[in-house]
Amino acid sequence: MKKPLLGLSLEELAAELAELSLPKYRVKQLAEWLYQKQALRFDEMTSLPKKLREQLDEMYDITAVEEVDRLYSADGKTSKFLLRIADGILVETVLMRQPYGNSICVSTQAGCSMGCAFCASGLHGLIRNLTPGEMFSEVAYVLRHLRADGEGLHSMVLMGSGEPLLNYENVMAFLRLLHADYSIHLSYRSITLSTSGIVPNIKRLAGEGIPITLSISLHAPTMEQRTELMPVNRTFPIEEVVEAGRAYGRDTGRRVTYEYILIAGFNDREKDAEQLAKLLSGQLAGVNLIPVNPVAEKNWKRPTRQAVDAFQRALERRHITATVRREMGADIAAACGQLRNKHIEK
């Protein structure tokens, strides 16, 4: 069986191909074909000698994804792709055309084990972690899609299916690969990682020396409410999560974003805003308010626009910066996991 090459760093490629006695420049050329040009086959790598291309083709495989389905929003700004990895696993990837540039939302796991009450990603549980190469193949697929339209990629969010900090080593390798000069050289400051609050790995991330933006899924101001929404709160209580976020902002100088899904009648009241402001006071942070995306399998209701605005004003009166997430793809089931679930249930 052929071994995958996609996902290996330049140093790892050199070690893997040591028996071929390649000069360093040849290894770098190969890396550039894999990552900068997103080649799908070795015979596309025309700057490499034909014999080497044939050797590589005999020994190795380039991890690629196959499109299973795609949806476009009515405004043309959001594209959602359902992709199949080599072993048949399905993952979702979303392209968002924002005013500040094109952004991709990447999945880090197939499925999810978090079991959040408002999310479709975990309805069928966790299947497995994605490798750095599989995560890069999501990006490569979207890059080829953008290149066909004469466009490029400007930012990335790890907010697709899965909990990135429970796939820590693979995610860190993936981020370093994206940033490398032989790859797409995406700025760390253009990357946001979203977590449900895996406290030990938030602390670990702060020491990595990579200035990515941390986004913490908080979604409630009290222990009781958050536990009802997010079972992980029993393992990592809300106070510990917020303290880890406070330390991350202090240690990295990067503003932490707290994601807060607004659910009508549950966590969108004046008293909820007051408790949230008290919880977050005195740290380098802001709140991203997200009116809940209706999920057929759940029973949460979306608040009115008036309720959303009132909640935002209540936070700002208490000196908490708050924004309302811009709607992207609500008409194409843009909530994580919905398209994948539809195909699984078929």
GROMACS .gro file of C-alpha atoms in nm:
model
  346
    1MET     CA    1   0.000   0.000   0.000
    2LYS     CA    2   0.131   0.344  -0.092
    3LYS     CA    3   0.226   0.582   0.191
    4PRO     CA    4   0.078   0.935   0.202
    5LEU     CA    5   0.317   1.229   0.157
    6LEU     CA    6   0.079   1.520   0.208
    7GLY     CA    7   0.110   1.660   0.558
    8LEU     CA    8   0.484   1.602   0.601
    9SER     CA    9   0.697   1.908   0.673
   10LEU     CA   10   1.008   1.984   0.467
   11GLU     CA   11   1.226   1.815   0.730
   12GLU     CA   12   0.995   1.514   0.747
   13LEU     CA   13   0.995   1.484   0.368
   14ALA     CA   14   1.375   1.484   0.365
   15ALA     CA   15   1.383   1.209   0.629
   16GLU     CA   16   1.117   1.004   0.451
   17LEU     CA   17   1.296   1.024   0.116
   18ALA     CA   18   1.648   0.974   0.254
   19GLU     CA   19   1.695   0.646   0.067
   20LEU     CA   20   1.654   0.832  -0.262
   21SER     CA   21   1.954   1.056  -0.175
   22LEU     CA   22   1.782   1.367  -0.307
   23PRO     CA   23   1.957   1.704  -0.286
   24LYS     CA   24   1.786   1.957  -0.059
   25TYR     CA   25   1.660   2.165  -0.350
   26ARG     CA   26   1.475   1.864  -0.494
   27VAL     CA   27   1.299   1.801  -0.163
   28LYS     CA   28   1.199   2.168  -0.150
   29GLN     CA   29   1.070   2.151  -0.508
   30LEU     CA   30   0.857   1.853  -0.410
   31ALA     CA   31   0.724   2.038  -0.105
   32GLU     CA   32   0.633   2.337  -0.321
   33TRP     CA   33   0.445   2.116  -0.565
   34LEU     CA   34   0.254   1.955  -0.278
   35TYR     CA   35   0.170   2.271  -0.085
   36GLN     CA   36   0.209   2.585  -0.296
   37LYS     CA   37   0.072   2.439  -0.618
   38GLN     CA   38  -0.151   2.168  -0.464
   39ALA     CA   39  -0.054   1.911  -0.728
   40LEU     CA   40  -0.282   1.608  -0.738
   41ARG     CA   41  -0.043   1.374  -0.923
   42PHE     CA   42   0.333   1.328  -0.937
   43ASP     CA   43   0.335   1.353  -1.316
   44GLU     CA   44   0.223   1.717  -1.279
   45MET     CA   45   0.553   1.798  -1.105
   46THR     CA   46   0.734   1.887  -1.425
   47SER     CA   47   1.041   2.044  -1.259
   48LEU     CA   48   1.127   1.704  -1.110
   49PRO     CA   49   1.310   1.444  -1.325
   50LYS     CA   50   1.078   1.193  -1.487
   51LYS     CA   51   1.251   0.898  -1.318
   52LEU     CA   52   1.201   1.056  -0.975
   53ARG     CA   53   0.836   1.122  -1.049
   54GLU     CA   54   0.792   0.756  -1.144
   55GLN     CA   55   0.969   0.642  -0.826
   56LEU     CA   56   0.751   0.865  -0.612
   57ASP     CA   57   0.438   0.742  -0.785
   58GLU     CA   58   0.531   0.380  -0.714
   59MET     CA   59   0.594   0.444  -0.344
   60TYR     CA   60   0.366   0.727  -0.237
   61ASP     CA   61   0.020   0.873  -0.259
   62ILE     CA   62  -0.097   1.234  -0.249
   63THR     CA   63  -0.384   1.260  -0.003
   64ALA     CA   64  -0.675   1.411  -0.190
   65VAL     CA   65  -1.043   1.456  -0.128
   66GLU     CA   66  -1.339   1.382  -0.351
   67GLU     CA   67  -1.635   1.615  -0.362
   68VAL     CA   68  -1.960   1.447  -0.259
   69ASP     CA   69  -2.187   1.750  -0.251
   70ARG     CA   70  -2.175   2.128  -0.255
   71LEU     CA   71  -2.417   2.405  -0.171
   72TYR     CA   72  -2.408   2.775  -0.262
   73SER     CA   73  -2.583   3.050  -0.067
   74ALA     CA   74  -2.830   3.265  -0.260
   75ASP     CA   75  -2.601   3.568  -0.231
   76GLY     CA   76  -2.306   3.371  -0.374
   77LYS     CA   77  -2.083   3.452  -0.075
   78THR     CA   78  -2.081   3.114   0.097
   79SER     CA   79  -1.994   2.775  -0.052
   80LYS     CA   80  -2.024   2.458   0.154
   81PHE     CA   81  -1.841   2.144   0.041
   82LEU     CA   82  -1.894   1.789   0.160
   83LEU     CA   83  -1.568   1.605   0.095
   84ARG     CA   84  -1.477   1.237   0.111
   85ILE     CA   85  -1.132   1.134   0.235
   86ALA     CA   86  -0.957   0.823   0.100
   87ASP     CA   87  -1.104   0.585   0.360
   88GLY     CA   88  -1.459   0.706   0.292
   89ILE     CA   89  -1.485   0.947   0.586
   90LEU     CA   90  -1.696   1.258   0.514
   91VAL     CA   91  -1.593   1.607   0.628
   92GLU     CA   92  -1.736   1.953   0.569
   93THR     CA   93  -1.543   2.260   0.458
   94VAL     CA   94  -1.690   2.606   0.406
   95LEU     CA   95  -1.565   2.895   0.194
   96MET     CA   96  -1.683   3.240   0.303
   97ARG     CA   97  -1.629   3.547   0.089
   98GLN     CA   98  -1.600   3.821   0.350
   99PRO     CA   99  -1.561   4.198   0.295
  100TYR     CA  100  -1.200   4.165   0.414
  101GLY     CA  101  -1.120   3.866   0.190
  102ASN     CA  102  -1.186   3.496   0.143
  103SER     CA  103  -1.193   3.277   0.452
  104ILE     CA  104  -1.211   2.899   0.488
  105CYS     CA  105  -1.366   2.706   0.775
  106VAL     CA  106  -1.180   2.377   0.825
  107SER     CA  107  -1.285   2.061   1.007
  108THR     CA  108  -1.022   1.905   1.235
  109GLN     CA  109  -1.208   1.584   1.319
  110ALA     CA  110  -1.463   1.365   1.144
  111GLY     CA  111  -1.762   1.408   1.369
  112CYS     CA  112  -1.728   1.536   1.724
  113SER     CA  113  -1.736   1.396   2.077
  114MET     CA  114  -1.839   1.716   2.257
  115GLY     CA  115  -2.216   1.659   2.237
  116CYS     CA  116  -2.310   2.030   2.250
  117ALA     CA  117  -2.687   2.068   2.261
  118PHE     CA  118  -2.705   2.331   1.983
  119CYS     CA  119  -2.470   2.165   1.733
  120ALA     CA  120  -2.524   1.909   1.456
  121SER     CA  121  -2.157   1.802   1.434
  122GLY     CA  122  -2.179   1.557   1.720
  123LEU     CA  123  -2.508   1.389   1.639
  124HIS     CA  124  -2.326   1.079   1.511
  125GLY     CA  125  -2.034   1.103   1.752
  126LEU     CA  126  -1.664   1.117   1.679
  127ILE     CA  127  -1.528   0.890   1.406
  128ARG     CA  128  -1.161   0.988   1.424
  129ASN     CA  129  -0.904   1.267   1.420
  130LEU     CA  130  -0.794   1.412   1.088
  131THR     CA  131  -0.425   1.406   0.999
  132PRO     CA  132  -0.229   1.721   0.901
  133GLY     CA  133  -0.240   1.599   0.540
  134GLU     CA  134  -0.617   1.548   0.548
  135MET     CA  135  -0.671   1.895   0.692
  136PHE     CA  136  -0.442   2.040   0.428
  137SER     CA  137  -0.636   1.852   0.159
  138GLU     CA  138  -0.946   2.049   0.266
  139VAL     CA  139  -0.753   2.372   0.217
  140ALA     CA  140  -0.602   2.253  -0.111
  141TYR     CA  141  -0.947   2.169  -0.247
  142VAL     CA  142  -1.075   2.521  -0.172
  143LEU     CA  143  -0.756   2.682  -0.305
  144ARG     CA  144  -0.802   2.504  -0.639
  145HIS     CA  145  -1.165   2.619  -0.639
  146LEU     CA  146  -1.056   2.981  -0.573
  147ARG     CA  147  -0.775   2.971  -0.827
  148ALA     CA  148  -1.020   2.873  -1.099
  149ASP     CA  149  -1.199   3.202  -1.023
  150GLY     CA  150  -0.876   3.404  -1.007
  151GLU     CA  151  -0.902   3.447  -0.631
  152GLY     CA  152  -0.689   3.371  -0.325
  153LEU     CA  153  -0.724   3.282   0.043
  154HIS     CA  154  -0.685   3.544   0.315
  155SER     CA  155  -0.779   3.379   0.644
  156MET     CA  156  -0.881   3.053   0.805
  157VAL     CA  157  -1.092   2.945   1.100
  158LEU     CA  158  -1.074   2.607   1.269
  159MET     CA  159  -1.445   2.607   1.347
  160GLY     CA  160  -1.569   2.317   1.139
  161SER     CA  161  -1.657   1.976   1.282
  162GLY     CA  162  -1.453   1.857   1.578
  163GLU     CA  163  -1.264   1.996   1.875
  164PRO     CA  164  -0.920   2.115   1.753
  165LEU     CA  165  -0.758   2.095   2.096
  166LEU     CA  166  -0.845   1.725   2.124
  167ASN     CA  167  -0.644   1.668   1.805
  168TYR     CA  168  -0.364   1.886   1.934
  169GLU     CA  169  -0.046   1.744   1.777
  170ASN     CA  170  -0.200   1.708   1.431
  171VAL     CA  171  -0.353   2.057   1.443
  172MET     CA  172  -0.024   2.219   1.547
  173ALA     CA  173   0.162   2.037   1.267
  174PHE     CA  174  -0.109   2.153   1.022
  175LEU     CA  175  -0.083   2.518   1.132
  176ARG     CA  176   0.296   2.519   1.105
  177LEU     CA  177   0.266   2.362   0.760
  178LEU     CA  178   0.027   2.635   0.643
  179HIS     CA  179   0.267   2.903   0.766
  180ALA     CA  180   0.584   2.760   0.609
  181ASP     CA  181   0.747   2.951   0.323
  182TYR     CA  182   0.745   2.638   0.102
  183SER     CA  183   0.369   2.610   0.164
  184ILE     CA  184   0.099   2.878   0.133
  185HIS     CA  185   0.270   3.099   0.397
  186LEU     CA  186  -0.055   3.192   0.567
  187SER     CA  187   0.004   3.441   0.849
  188TYR     CA  188  -0.061   3.302   1.196
  189ARG     CA  189  -0.249   3.625   1.268
  190SER     CA  190  -0.496   3.528   0.994
  191ILE     CA  191  -0.584   3.203   1.172
  192THR     CA  192  -0.851   3.157   1.440
  193LEU     CA  193  -0.883   2.840   1.645
  194SER     CA  194  -1.215   2.773   1.815
  195THR     CA  195  -1.235   2.549   2.121
  196SER     CA  196  -1.508   2.437   2.358
  197GLY     CA  197  -1.265   2.498   2.642
  198ILE     CA  198  -1.005   2.222   2.680
  199VAL     CA  199  -0.822   2.405   2.959
  200PRO     CA  200  -0.488   2.215   2.967
  201ASN     CA  201  -0.442   2.258   2.593
  202ILE     CA  202  -0.542   2.626   2.599
  203LYS     CA  203  -0.250   2.672   2.839
  204ARG     CA  204  -0.029   2.461   2.615
  205LEU     CA  205  -0.129   2.664   2.308
  206ALA     CA  206  -0.029   2.986   2.483
  207GLY     CA  207   0.328   2.857   2.501
  208GLU     CA  208   0.358   2.757   2.134
  209GLY     CA  209   0.479   3.098   2.020
  210ILE     CA  210   0.234   3.118   1.730
  211PRO     CA  211   0.015   3.433   1.744
  212ILE     CA  212  -0.315   3.280   1.633
  213THR     CA  213  -0.647   3.412   1.762
  214LEU     CA  214  -0.815   3.198   2.026
  215SER     CA  215  -1.193   3.174   2.015
  216ILE     CA  216  -1.363   3.006   2.312
  217SER     CA  217  -1.716   2.867   2.284
  218LEU     CA  218  -1.872   2.993   2.606
  219HIS     CA  219  -2.242   3.022   2.518
  220ALA     CA  220  -2.372   3.076   2.872
  221PRO     CA  221  -2.286   3.288   3.176
  222THR     CA  222  -2.347   3.034   3.454
  223MET     CA  223  -2.232   2.684   3.542
  224GLU     CA  224  -2.585   2.542   3.522
  225GLN     CA  225  -2.671   2.693   3.183
  226ARG     CA  226  -2.339   2.603   3.023
  227THR     CA  227  -2.355   2.244   3.148
  228GLU     CA  228  -2.699   2.208   2.990
  229LEU     CA  229  -2.559   2.328   2.656
  230MET     CA  230  -2.209   2.180   2.675
  231PRO     CA  231  -2.133   1.857   2.864
  232VAL     CA  232  -1.760   1.946   2.858
  233ASN     CA  233  -1.842   2.203   3.127
  234ARG     CA  234  -1.853   1.921   3.382
  235THR     CA  235  -1.486   1.846   3.310
  236PHE     CA  236  -1.368   2.202   3.256
  237PRO     CA  237  -1.600   2.437   3.452
  238ILE     CA  238  -1.679   2.779   3.314
  239GLU     CA  239  -1.464   2.965   3.570
  240GLU     CA  240  -1.158   2.759   3.475
  241VAL     CA  241  -1.224   2.811   3.105
  242VAL     CA  242  -1.252   3.189   3.144
  243GLU     CA  243  -0.938   3.200   3.359
  244ALA     CA  244  -0.750   3.004   3.089
  245GLY     CA  245  -0.874   3.258   2.832
  246ARG     CA  246  -0.765   3.545   3.055
  247ALA     CA  247  -0.417   3.391   3.085
  248TYR     CA  248  -0.397   3.332   2.708
  249GLY     CA  249  -0.467   3.699   2.639
  250ARG     CA  250  -0.219   3.810   2.902
  251ASP     CA  251   0.059   3.574   2.790
  252THR     CA  252   0.023   3.623   2.413
  253GLY     CA  253  -0.106   3.980   2.387
  254ARG     CA  254  -0.380   3.847   2.157
  255ARG     CA  255  -0.743   3.942   2.218
  256VAL     CA  256  -0.953   3.636   2.301
  257THR     CA  257  -1.298   3.602   2.146
  258TYR     CA  258  -1.577   3.438   2.344
  259GLU     CA  259  -1.843   3.288   2.121
  260TYR     CA  260  -2.191   3.317   2.264
  261ILE     CA  261  -2.484   3.150   2.091
  262LEU     CA  262  -2.805   3.336   2.168
  263ILE     CA  263  -3.103   3.108   2.229
  264ALA     CA  264  -3.445   3.265   2.277
  265GLY     CA  265  -3.563   3.254   2.636
  266PHE     CA  266  -3.260   3.061   2.756
  267ASN     CA  267  -2.952   3.285   2.762
  268ASP     CA  268  -3.057   3.607   2.586
  269ARG     CA  269  -3.203   3.804   2.878
  270GLU     CA  270  -3.078   4.116   3.058
  271LYS     CA  271  -2.972   3.913   3.362
  272ASP     CA  272  -2.769   3.681   3.136
  273ALA     CA  273  -2.583   3.979   2.989
  274GLU     CA  274  -2.516   4.112   3.340
  275GLN     CA  275  -2.372   3.778   3.456
  276LEU     CA  276  -2.165   3.742   3.139
  277ALA     CA  277  -2.017   4.090   3.178
  278LYS     CA  278  -1.921   4.016   3.537
  279LEU     CA  279  -1.757   3.689   3.434
  280LEU     CA  280  -1.545   3.850   3.160
  281SER     CA  281  -1.458   4.183   3.321
  282GLY     CA  282  -1.098   4.297   3.325
  283GLN     CA  283  -0.949   4.087   3.045
  284LEU     CA  284  -0.832   4.135   2.687
  285ALA     CA  285  -1.141   3.989   2.522
  286GLY     CA  286  -1.454   4.048   2.321
  287VAL     CA  287  -1.782   3.863   2.273
  288ASN     CA  288  -1.909   3.737   1.938
  289LEU     CA  289  -2.287   3.700   1.956
  290ILE     CA  290  -2.432   3.428   1.734
  291PRO     CA  291  -2.809   3.392   1.695
  292VAL     CA  292  -2.859   3.016   1.702
  293ASN     CA  293  -2.880   2.837   1.368
  294PRO     CA  294  -3.194   2.620   1.384
  295VAL     CA  295  -3.103   2.249   1.371
  296ALA     CA  296  -3.383   2.008   1.285
  297GLU     CA  297  -3.273   1.758   1.550
  298LYS     CA  298  -3.268   2.020   1.829
  299ASN     CA  299  -3.540   2.238   1.978
  300TRP     CA  300  -3.362   2.571   2.024
  301LYS     CA  301  -3.535   2.887   1.899
  302ARG     CA  302  -3.368   3.186   1.737
  303PRO     CA  303  -3.408   3.519   1.922
  304THR     CA  304  -3.557   3.822   1.751
  305ARG     CA  305  -3.329   4.088   1.610
  306GLN     CA  306  -3.454   4.322   1.882
  307ALA     CA  307  -3.349   4.075   2.152
  308VAL     CA  308  -3.004   4.036   1.993
  309ASP     CA  309  -2.954   4.414   1.979
  310ALA     CA  310  -3.072   4.454   2.338
  311PHE     CA  311  -2.825   4.189   2.459
  312GLN     CA  312  -2.540   4.359   2.272
  313ARG     CA  313  -2.626   4.696   2.423
  314ALA     CA  314  -2.647   4.542   2.771
  315LEU     CA  315  -2.291   4.410   2.737
  316GLU     CA  316  -2.156   4.737   2.599
  317ARG     CA  317  -2.311   4.934   2.885
  318ARG     CA  318  -2.099   4.714   3.110
  319HIS     CA  319  -1.782   4.784   2.906
  320ILE     CA  320  -1.769   4.449   2.724
  321THR     CA  321  -1.695   4.473   2.351
  322ALA     CA  322  -1.961   4.278   2.164
  323THR     CA  323  -2.026   4.215   1.797
  324VAL     CA  324  -2.298   4.018   1.619
  325ARG     CA  325  -2.165   3.757   1.381
  326ARG     CA  326  -2.244   3.841   1.022
  327GLU     CA  327  -2.483   3.587   0.871
  328MET     CA  328  -2.311   3.357   0.625
  329GLY     CA  329  -2.493   3.074   0.450
  330ALA     CA  330  -2.800   3.036   0.671
  331ASP     CA  331  -2.996   2.930   0.362
  332ILE     CA  332  -2.762   2.636   0.291
  333ALA     CA  333  -2.755   2.469   0.634
  334ALA     CA  334  -2.424   2.635   0.718
  335ALA     CA  335  -2.425   2.513   1.078
  336CYS     CA  336  -2.143   2.262   1.121
  337GLY     CA  337  -2.237   1.904   1.046
  338GLN     CA  338  -2.578   1.954   0.889
  339LEU     CA  339  -2.484   1.862   0.531
  340ARG     CA  340  -2.275   1.567   0.652
  341ASN     CA  341  -2.561   1.440   0.868
  342LYS     CA  342  -2.800   1.460   0.576
  343HIS     CA  343  -2.578   1.229   0.370
  344ILE     CA  344  -2.510   0.991   0.659
  345GLU     CA  345  -2.884   0.952   0.726
  346LYS     CA  346  -2.945   0.878   0.358
   0.00000   0.00000   0.00000
